[in-house]
PDB file of C-alpha atoms in Angstrom:
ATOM      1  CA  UNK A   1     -29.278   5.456   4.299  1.00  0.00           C
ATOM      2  CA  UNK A   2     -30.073   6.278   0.789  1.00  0.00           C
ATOM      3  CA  UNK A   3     -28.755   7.151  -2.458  1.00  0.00           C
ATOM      4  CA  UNK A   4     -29.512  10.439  -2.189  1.00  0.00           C
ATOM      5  CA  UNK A   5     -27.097  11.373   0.456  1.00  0.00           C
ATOM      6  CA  UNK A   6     -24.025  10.019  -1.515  1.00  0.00           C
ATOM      7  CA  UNK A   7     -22.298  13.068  -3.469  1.00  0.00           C
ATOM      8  CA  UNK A   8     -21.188  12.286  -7.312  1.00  0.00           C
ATOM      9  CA  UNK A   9     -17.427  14.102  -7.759  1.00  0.00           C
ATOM     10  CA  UNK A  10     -15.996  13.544 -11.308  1.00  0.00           C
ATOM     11  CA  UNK A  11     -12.051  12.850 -10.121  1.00  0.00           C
ATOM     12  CA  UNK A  12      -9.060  13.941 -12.382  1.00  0.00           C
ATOM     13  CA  UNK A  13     -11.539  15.815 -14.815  1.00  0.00           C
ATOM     14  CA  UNK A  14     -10.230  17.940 -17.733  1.00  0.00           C
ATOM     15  CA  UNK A  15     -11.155  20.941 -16.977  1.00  0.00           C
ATOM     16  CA  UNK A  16     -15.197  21.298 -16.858  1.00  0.00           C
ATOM     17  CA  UNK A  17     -15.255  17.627 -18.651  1.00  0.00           C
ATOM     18  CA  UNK A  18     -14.558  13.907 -18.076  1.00  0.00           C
ATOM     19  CA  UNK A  19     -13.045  12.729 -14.712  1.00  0.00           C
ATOM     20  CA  UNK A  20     -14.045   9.462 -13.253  1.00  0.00           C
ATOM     21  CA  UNK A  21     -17.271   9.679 -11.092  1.00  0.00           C
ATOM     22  CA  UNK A  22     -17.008   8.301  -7.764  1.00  0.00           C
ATOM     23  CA  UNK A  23     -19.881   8.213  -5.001  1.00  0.00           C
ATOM     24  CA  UNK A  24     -18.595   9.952  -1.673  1.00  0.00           C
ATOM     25  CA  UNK A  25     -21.044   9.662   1.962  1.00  0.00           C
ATOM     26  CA  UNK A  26     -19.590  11.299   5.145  1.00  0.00           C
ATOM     27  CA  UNK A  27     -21.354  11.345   8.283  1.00  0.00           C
ATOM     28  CA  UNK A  28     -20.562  10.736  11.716  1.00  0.00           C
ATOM     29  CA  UNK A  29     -19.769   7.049  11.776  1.00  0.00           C
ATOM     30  CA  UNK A  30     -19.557   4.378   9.165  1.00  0.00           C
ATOM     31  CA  UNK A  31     -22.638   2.206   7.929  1.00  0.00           C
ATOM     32  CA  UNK A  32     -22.078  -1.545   8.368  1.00  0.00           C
ATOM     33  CA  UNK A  33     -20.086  -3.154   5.301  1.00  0.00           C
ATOM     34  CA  UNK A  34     -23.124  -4.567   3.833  1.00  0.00           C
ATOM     35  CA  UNK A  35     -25.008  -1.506   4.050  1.00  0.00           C
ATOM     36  CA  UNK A  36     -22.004   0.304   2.023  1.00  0.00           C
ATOM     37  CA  UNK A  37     -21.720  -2.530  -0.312  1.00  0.00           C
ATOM     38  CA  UNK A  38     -25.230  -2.126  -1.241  1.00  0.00           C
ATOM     39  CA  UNK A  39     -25.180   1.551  -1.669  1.00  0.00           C
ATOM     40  CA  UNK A  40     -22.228   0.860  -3.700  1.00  0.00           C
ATOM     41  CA  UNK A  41     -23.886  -1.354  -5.941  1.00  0.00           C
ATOM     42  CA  UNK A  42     -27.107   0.905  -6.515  1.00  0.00           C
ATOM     43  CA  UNK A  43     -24.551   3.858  -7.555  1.00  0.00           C
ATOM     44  CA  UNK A  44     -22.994   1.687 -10.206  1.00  0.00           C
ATOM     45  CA  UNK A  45     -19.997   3.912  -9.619  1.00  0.00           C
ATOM     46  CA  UNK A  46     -16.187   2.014 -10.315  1.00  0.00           C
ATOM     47  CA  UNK A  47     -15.866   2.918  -6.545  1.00  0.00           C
ATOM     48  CA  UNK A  48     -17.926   4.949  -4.022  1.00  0.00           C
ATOM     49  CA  UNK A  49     -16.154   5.856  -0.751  1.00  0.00           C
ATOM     50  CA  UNK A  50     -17.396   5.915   3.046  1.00  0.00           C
ATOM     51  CA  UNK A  51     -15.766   8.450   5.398  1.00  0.00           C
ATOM     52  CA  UNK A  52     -16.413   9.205   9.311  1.00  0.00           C
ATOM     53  CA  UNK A  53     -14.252  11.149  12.029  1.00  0.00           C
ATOM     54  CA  UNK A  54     -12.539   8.665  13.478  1.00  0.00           C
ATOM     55  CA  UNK A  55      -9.382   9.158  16.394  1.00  0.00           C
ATOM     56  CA  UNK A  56      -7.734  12.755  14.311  1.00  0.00           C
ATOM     57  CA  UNK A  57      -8.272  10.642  10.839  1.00  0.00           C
ATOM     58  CA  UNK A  58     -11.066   9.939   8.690  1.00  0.00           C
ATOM     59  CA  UNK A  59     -11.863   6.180   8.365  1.00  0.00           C
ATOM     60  CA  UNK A  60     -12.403   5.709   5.049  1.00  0.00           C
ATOM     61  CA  UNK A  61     -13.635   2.490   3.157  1.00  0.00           C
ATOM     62  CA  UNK A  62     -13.817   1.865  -0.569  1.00  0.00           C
ATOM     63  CA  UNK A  63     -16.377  -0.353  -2.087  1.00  0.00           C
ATOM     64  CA  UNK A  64     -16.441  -1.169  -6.143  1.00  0.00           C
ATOM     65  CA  UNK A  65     -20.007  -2.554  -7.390  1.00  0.00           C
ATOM     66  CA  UNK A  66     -19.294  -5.638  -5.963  1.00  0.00           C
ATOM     67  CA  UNK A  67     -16.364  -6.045  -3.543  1.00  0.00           C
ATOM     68  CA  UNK A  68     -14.426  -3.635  -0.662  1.00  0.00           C
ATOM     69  CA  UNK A  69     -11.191  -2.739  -2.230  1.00  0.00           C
ATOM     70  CA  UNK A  70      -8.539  -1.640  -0.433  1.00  0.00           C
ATOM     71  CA  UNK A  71      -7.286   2.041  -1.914  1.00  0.00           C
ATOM     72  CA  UNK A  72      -8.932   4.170  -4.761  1.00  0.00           C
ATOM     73  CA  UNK A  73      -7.179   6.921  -6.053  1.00  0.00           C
ATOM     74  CA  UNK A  74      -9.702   8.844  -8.155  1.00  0.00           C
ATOM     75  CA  UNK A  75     -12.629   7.914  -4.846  1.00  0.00           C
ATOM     76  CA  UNK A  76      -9.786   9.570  -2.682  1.00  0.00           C
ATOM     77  CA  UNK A  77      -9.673  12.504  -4.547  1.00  0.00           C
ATOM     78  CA  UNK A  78     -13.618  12.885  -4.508  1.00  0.00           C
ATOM     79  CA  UNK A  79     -13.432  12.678  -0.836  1.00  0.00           C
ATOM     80  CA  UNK A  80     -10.901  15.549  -0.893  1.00  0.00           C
ATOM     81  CA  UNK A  81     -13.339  17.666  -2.714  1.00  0.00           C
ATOM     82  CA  UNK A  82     -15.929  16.319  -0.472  1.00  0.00           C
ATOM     83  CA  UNK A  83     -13.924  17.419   2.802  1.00  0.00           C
ATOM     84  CA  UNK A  84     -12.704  20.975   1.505  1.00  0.00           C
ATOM     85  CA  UNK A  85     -16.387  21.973   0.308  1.00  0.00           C
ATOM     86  CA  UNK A  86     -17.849  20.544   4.009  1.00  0.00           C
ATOM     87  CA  UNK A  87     -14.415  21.397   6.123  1.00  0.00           C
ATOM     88  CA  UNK A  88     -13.045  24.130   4.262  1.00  0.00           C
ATOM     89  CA  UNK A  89      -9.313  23.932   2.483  1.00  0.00           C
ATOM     90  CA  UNK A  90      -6.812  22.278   4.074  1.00  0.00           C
ATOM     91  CA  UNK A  91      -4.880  18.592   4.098  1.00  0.00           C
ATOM     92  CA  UNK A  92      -7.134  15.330   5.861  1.00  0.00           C
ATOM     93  CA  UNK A  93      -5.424  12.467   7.105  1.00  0.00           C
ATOM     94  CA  UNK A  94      -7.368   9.143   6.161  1.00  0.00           C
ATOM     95  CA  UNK A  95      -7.452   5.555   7.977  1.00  0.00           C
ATOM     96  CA  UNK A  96      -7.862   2.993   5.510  1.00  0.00           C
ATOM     97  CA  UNK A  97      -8.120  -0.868   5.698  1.00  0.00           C
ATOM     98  CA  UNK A  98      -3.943  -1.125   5.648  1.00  0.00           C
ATOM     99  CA  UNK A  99      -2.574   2.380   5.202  1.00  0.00           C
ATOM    100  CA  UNK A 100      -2.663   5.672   6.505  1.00  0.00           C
ATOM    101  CA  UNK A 101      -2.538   8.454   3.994  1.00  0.00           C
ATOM    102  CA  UNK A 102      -3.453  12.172   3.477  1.00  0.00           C
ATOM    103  CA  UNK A 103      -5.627  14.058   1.212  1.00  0.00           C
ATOM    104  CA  UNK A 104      -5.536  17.696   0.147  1.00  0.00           C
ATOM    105  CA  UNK A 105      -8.402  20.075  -1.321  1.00  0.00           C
ATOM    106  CA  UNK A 106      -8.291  23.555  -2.309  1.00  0.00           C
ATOM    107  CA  UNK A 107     -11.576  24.995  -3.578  1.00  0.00           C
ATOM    108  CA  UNK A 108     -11.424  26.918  -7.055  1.00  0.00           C
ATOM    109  CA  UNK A 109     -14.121  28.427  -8.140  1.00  0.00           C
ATOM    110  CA  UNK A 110     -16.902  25.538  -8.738  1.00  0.00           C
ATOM    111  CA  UNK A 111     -14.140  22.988  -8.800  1.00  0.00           C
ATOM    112  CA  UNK A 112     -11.897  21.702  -6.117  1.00  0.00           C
ATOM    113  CA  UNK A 113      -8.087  20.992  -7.174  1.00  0.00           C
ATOM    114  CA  UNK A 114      -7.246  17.945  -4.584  1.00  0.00           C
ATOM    115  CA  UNK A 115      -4.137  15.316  -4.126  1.00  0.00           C
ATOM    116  CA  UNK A 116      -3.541  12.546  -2.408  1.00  0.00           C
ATOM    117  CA  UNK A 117      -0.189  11.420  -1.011  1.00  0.00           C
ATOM    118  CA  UNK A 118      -0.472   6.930  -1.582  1.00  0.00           C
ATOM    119  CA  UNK A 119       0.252   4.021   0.379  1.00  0.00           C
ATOM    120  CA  UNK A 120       3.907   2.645   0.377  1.00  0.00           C
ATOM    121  CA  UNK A 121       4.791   2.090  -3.817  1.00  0.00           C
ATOM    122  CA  UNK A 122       6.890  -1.469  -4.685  1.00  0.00           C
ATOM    123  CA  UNK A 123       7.190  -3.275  -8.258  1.00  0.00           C
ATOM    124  CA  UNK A 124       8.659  -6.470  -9.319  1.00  0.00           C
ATOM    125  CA  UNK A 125       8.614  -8.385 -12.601  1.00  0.00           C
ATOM    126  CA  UNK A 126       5.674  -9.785 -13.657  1.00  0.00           C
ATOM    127  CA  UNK A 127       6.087 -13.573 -13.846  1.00  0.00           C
ATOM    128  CA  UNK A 128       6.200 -14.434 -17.635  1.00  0.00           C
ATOM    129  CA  UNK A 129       3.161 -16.775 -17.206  1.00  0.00           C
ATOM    130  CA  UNK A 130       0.842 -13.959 -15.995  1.00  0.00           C
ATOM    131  CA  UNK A 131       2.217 -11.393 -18.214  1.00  0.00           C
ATOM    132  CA  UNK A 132       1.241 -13.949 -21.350  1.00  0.00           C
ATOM    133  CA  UNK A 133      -2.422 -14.817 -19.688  1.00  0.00           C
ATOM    134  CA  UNK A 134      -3.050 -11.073 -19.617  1.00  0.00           C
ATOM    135  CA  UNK A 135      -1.825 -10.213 -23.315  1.00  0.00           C
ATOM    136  CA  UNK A 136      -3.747 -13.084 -24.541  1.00  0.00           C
ATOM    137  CA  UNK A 137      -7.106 -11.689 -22.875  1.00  0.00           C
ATOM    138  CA  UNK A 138      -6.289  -8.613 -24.433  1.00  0.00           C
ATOM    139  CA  UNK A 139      -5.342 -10.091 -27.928  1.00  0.00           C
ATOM    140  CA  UNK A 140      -1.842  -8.223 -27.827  1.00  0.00           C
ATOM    141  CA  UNK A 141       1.376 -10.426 -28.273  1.00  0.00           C
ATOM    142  CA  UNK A 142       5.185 -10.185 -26.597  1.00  0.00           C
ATOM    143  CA  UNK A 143       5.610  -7.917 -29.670  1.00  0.00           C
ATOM    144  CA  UNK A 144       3.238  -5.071 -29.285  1.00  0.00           C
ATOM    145  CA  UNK A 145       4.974  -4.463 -25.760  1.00  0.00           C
ATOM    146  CA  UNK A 146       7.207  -1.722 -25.573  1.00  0.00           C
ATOM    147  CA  UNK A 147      10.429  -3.221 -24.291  1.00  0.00           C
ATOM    148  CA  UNK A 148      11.837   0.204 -22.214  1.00  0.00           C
ATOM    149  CA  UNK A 149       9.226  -0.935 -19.610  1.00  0.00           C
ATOM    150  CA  UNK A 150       9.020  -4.370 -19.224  1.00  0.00           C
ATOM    151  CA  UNK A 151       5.916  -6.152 -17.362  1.00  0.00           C
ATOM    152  CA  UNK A 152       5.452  -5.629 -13.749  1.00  0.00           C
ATOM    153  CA  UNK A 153       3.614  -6.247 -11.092  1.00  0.00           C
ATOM    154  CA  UNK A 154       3.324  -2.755  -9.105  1.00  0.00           C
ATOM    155  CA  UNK A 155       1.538  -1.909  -5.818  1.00  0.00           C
ATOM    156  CA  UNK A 156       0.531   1.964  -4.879  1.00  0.00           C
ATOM    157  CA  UNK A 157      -2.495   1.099  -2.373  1.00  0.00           C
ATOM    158  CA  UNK A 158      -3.588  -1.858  -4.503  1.00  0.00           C
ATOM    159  CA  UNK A 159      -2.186  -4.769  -6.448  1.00  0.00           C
ATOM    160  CA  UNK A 160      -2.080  -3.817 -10.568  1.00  0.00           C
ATOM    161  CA  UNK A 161      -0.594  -5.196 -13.410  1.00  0.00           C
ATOM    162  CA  UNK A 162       1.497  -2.699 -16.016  1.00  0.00           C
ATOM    163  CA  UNK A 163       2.084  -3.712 -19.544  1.00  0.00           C
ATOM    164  CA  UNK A 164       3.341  -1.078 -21.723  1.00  0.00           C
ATOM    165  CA  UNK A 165       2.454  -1.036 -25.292  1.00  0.00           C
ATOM    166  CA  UNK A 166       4.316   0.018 -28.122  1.00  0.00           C
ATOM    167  CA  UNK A 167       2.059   2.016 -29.879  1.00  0.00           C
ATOM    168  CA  UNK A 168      -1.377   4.559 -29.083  1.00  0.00           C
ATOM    169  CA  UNK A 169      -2.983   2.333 -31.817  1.00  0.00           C
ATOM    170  CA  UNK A 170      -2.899  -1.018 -30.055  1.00  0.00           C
ATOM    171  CA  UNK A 171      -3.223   1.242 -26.362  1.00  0.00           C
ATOM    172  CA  UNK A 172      -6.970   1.987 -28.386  1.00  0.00           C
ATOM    173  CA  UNK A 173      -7.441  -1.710 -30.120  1.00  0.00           C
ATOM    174  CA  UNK A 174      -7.701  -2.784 -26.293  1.00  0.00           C
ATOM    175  CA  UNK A 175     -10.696  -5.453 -25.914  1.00  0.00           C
ATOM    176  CA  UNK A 176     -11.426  -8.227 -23.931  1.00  0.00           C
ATOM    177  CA  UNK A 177     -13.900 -10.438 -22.180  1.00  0.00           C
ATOM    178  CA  UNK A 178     -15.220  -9.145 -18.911  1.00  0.00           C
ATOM    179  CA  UNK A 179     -16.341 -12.248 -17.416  1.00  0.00           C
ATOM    180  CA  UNK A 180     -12.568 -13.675 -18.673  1.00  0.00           C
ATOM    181  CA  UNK A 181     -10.658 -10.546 -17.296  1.00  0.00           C
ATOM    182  CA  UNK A 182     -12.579 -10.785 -13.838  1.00  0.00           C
ATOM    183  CA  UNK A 183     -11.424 -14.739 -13.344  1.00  0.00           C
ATOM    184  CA  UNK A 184      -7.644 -13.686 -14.531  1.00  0.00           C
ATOM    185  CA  UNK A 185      -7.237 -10.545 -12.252  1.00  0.00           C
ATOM    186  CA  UNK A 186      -9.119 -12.492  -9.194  1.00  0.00           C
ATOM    187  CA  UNK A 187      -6.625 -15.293  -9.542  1.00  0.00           C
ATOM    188  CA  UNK A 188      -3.750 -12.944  -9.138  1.00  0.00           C
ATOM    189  CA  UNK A 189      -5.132 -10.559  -6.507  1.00  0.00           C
ATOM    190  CA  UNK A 190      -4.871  -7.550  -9.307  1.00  0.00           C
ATOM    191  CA  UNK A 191      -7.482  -4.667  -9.446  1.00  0.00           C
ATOM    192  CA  UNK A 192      -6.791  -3.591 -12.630  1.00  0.00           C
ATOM    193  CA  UNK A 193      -4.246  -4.101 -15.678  1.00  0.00           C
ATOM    194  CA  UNK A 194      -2.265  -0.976 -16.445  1.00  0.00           C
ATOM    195  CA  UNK A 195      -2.259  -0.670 -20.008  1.00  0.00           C
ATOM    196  CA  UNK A 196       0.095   2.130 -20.997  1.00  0.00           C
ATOM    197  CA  UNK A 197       2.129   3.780 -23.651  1.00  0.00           C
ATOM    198  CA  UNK A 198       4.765   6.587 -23.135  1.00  0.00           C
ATOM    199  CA  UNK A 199       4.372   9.416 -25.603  1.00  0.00           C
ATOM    200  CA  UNK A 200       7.130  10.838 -23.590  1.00  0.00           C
ATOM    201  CA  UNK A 201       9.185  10.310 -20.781  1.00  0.00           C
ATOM    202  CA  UNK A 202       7.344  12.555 -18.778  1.00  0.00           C
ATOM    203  CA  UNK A 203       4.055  12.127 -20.105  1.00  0.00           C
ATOM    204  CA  UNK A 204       1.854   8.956 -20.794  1.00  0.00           C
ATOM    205  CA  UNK A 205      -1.575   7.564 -22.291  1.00  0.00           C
ATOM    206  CA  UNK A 206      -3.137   4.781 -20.219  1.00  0.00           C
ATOM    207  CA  UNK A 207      -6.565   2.315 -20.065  1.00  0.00           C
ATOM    208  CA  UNK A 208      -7.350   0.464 -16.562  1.00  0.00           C
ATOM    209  CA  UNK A 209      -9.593  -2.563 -17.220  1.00  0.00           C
ATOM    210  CA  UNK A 210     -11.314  -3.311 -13.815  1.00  0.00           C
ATOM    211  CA  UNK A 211     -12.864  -6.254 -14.276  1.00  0.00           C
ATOM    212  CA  UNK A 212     -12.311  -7.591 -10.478  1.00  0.00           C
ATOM    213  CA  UNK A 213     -14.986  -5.022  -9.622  1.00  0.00           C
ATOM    214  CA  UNK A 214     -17.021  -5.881 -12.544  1.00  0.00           C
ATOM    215  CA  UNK A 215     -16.342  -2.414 -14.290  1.00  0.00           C
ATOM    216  CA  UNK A 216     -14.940  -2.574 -17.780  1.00  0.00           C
ATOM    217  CA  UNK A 217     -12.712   0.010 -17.829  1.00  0.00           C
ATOM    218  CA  UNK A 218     -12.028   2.627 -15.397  1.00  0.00           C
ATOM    219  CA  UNK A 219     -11.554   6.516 -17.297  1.00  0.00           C
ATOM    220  CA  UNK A 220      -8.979   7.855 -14.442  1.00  0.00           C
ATOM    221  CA  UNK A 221      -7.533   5.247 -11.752  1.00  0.00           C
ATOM    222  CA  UNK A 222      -5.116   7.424  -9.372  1.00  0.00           C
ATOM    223  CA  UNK A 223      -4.334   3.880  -7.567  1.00  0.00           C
ATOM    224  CA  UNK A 224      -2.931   2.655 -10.809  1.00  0.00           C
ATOM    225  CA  UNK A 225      -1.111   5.683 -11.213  1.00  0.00           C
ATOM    226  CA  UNK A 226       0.550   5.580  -8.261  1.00  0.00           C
ATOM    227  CA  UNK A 227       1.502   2.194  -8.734  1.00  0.00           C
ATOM    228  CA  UNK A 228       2.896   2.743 -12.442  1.00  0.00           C
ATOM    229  CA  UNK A 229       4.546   6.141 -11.141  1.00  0.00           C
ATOM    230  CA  UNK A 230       6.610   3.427  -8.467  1.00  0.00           C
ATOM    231  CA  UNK A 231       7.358   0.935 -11.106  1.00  0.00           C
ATOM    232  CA  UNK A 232       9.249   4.137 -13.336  1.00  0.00           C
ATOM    233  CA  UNK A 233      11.313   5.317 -10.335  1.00  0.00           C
ATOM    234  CA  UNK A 234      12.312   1.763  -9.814  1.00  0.00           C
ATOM    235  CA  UNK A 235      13.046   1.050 -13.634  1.00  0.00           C
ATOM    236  CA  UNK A 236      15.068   3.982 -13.669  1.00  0.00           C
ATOM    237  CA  UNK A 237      13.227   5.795 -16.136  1.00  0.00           C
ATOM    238  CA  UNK A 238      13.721   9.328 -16.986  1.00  0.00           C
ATOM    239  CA  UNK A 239      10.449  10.556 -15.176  1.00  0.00           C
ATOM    240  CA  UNK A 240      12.279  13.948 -14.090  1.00  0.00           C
ATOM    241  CA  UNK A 241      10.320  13.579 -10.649  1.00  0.00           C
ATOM    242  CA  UNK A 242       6.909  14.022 -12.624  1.00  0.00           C
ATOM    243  CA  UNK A 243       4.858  12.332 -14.885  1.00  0.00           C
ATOM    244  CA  UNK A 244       0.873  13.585 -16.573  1.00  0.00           C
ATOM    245  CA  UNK A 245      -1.108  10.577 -17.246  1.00  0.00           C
ATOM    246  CA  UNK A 246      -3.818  10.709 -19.515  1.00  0.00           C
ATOM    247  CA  UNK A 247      -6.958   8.459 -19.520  1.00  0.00           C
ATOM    248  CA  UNK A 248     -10.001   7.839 -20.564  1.00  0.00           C
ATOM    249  CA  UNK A 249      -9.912   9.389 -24.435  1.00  0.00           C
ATOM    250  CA  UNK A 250     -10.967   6.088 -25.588  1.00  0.00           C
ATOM    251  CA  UNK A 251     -14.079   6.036 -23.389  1.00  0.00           C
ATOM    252  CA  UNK A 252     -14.874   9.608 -24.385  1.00  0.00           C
ATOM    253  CA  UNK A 253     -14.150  10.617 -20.661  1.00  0.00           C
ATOM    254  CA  UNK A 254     -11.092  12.263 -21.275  1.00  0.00           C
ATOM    255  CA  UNK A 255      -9.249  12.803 -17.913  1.00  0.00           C
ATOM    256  CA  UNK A 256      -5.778  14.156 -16.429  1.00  0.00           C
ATOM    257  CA  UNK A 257      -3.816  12.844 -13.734  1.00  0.00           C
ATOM    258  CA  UNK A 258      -0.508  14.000 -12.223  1.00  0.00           C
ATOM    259  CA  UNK A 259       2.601  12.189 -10.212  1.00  0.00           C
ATOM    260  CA  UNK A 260       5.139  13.288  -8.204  1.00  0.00           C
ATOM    261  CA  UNK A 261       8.148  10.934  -7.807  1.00  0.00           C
ATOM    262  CA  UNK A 262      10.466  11.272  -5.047  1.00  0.00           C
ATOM    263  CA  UNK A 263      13.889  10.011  -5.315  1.00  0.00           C
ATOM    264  CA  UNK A 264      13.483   7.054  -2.020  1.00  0.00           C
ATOM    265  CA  UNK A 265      12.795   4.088  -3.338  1.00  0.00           C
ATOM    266  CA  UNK A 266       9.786   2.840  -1.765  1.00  0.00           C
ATOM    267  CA  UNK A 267       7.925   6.042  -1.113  1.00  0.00           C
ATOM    268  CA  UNK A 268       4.597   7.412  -1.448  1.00  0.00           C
ATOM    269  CA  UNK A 269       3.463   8.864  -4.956  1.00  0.00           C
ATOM    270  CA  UNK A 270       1.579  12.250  -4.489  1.00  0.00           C
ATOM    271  CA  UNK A 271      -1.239  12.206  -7.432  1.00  0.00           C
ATOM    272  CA  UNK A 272      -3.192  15.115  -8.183  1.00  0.00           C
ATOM    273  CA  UNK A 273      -5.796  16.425 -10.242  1.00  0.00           C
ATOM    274  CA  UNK A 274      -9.350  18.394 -10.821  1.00  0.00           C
ATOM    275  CA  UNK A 275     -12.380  17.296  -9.102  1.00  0.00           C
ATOM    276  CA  UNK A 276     -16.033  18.342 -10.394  1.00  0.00           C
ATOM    277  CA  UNK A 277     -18.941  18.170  -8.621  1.00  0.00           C
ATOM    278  CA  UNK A 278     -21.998  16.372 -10.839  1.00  0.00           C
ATOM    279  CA  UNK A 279     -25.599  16.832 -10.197  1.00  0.00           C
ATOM    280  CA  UNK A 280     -27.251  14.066  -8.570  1.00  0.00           C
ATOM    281  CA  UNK A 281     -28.297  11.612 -10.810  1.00  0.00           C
TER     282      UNK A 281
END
């Protein structure tokens, strides 16, 4: 295997812009895991995805620059595009590590628009200890947090952390140490810190530090998401069974991302968005 057979899809881009590049290989059974992490790791991509035919599913495998994780949102959407452009339209069911999910891609034009129904959603407070350890990395304090949506830990596929800010200004003052961030979110099992702030009920501004797969910051995470799209129905908060997420501005990756909340507590999150295909690079 080389790099060359691993497709670059831009996930949850703005229209012909921005997105969050993820590496996607199919072929006709997986590579070993050290074989993907490698490939992984010469991409340099927040996550690059493996998928093979496997039993009516795809098995699919996620692997950041340097560790497996167990869901991606934005890689899952990439493998939708991936799927409709080699399959043709249509909805995929996936095998992952500890889920099964589905996938959907519908080819438009030279982009794909694809969704991806996540893993079982569940949220519980944040214990105060972790929640100040994570505002200290970032240099924020119990007062920049916006008290509507208090700190959580939230689970949509993967383990993350939500603190909501009060204000866009501190959401783009966000800095931290990498090497600091990676110890604090490996301690706690997180994959990344949900840094939010609600310009509406229905519509939010976000930043994903990823620092347990040794990427700074991630410019579209549908994982996180799904997880903070959980966390609102269980709040309570006026979501109106949809939410747009938008990420990335501060990275100059602008990107869009798009929930659907059901009403059972619990249940999946369907996140959707445009997929690009990139040139090889």
């Amino acid at each position: 295997m080389t790099p060359s057979e691993i497709l670059r899809i831009a996930a949850f881009a703005d229209g012909d812009a921005g997105g969050n590049p993820a590496g996607v290989w199919l072929g006709a059974s997986l590579p070993d895991a050290a074989t993907m992490q490698r490939l992984a790791a010469v991409i340099g991509f927040s996550e690059t995805v493996f998928a093979a035919p496997q039993g009516g599913f795809f098995r699919a495998r996620y692997f950041s620059p340097e560790a497996e994780v167990p869901f991606c949102g934005h890689a899952t959407i990439a493998l939708g595009a991936a799927l409709a452009r080699q399959h043709g339209d249509g909805v995929y069911r996936l095998a992952l590590n500890n889920a099964q999910i589905t996938v959907e891609g519908r080819q438009q034009g030279a982009q794909v628009q694809a969704a991806l129904q996540s893993p079982p959603t569940r949220s519980q407070a944040a214990p105060a200890a972790l929640a100040d350890a994570a505002l200290a990395l970032f240099g924020y304090t119990r007062a920049d947090l916006d008290p509507r949506i208090p700190p959580a830990l939230a689970h949509g596929g993967a383990d993350h952390l939500v603190l909501a800010l009060a204000s866009r200004e501190l959401l783009a003052a966000m800095r931290y140490d990498l090497d600091a961030g990676r110890a604090l979110m490996n301690a706690h099992g997180l994959v990344t810190v949900v840094l939010a702030w609600a310009e509406a009920p229905q519509r939010f501004h976000t930043r994903n530090p990823f620092a347990a797969g040794g990427v700074y910051e991630d410019p579209a995470t549908g994982a996180g998401t799904a997880a903070l799209a959980g966390y609102l129905r269980d709040l309570g908060w006026p979501h109106g069974g949809h939410i747009e997420v938008v990420q990335g501005e501060d990275m100059g990756m602008r990107s869009r991302l798009f929930a659907d909340i059901g009403q059972q507590p619990g249940g999946s999150i369907r996140v959707s968005g445009i997929a690009r295909f990139m040139s090889a690079q």
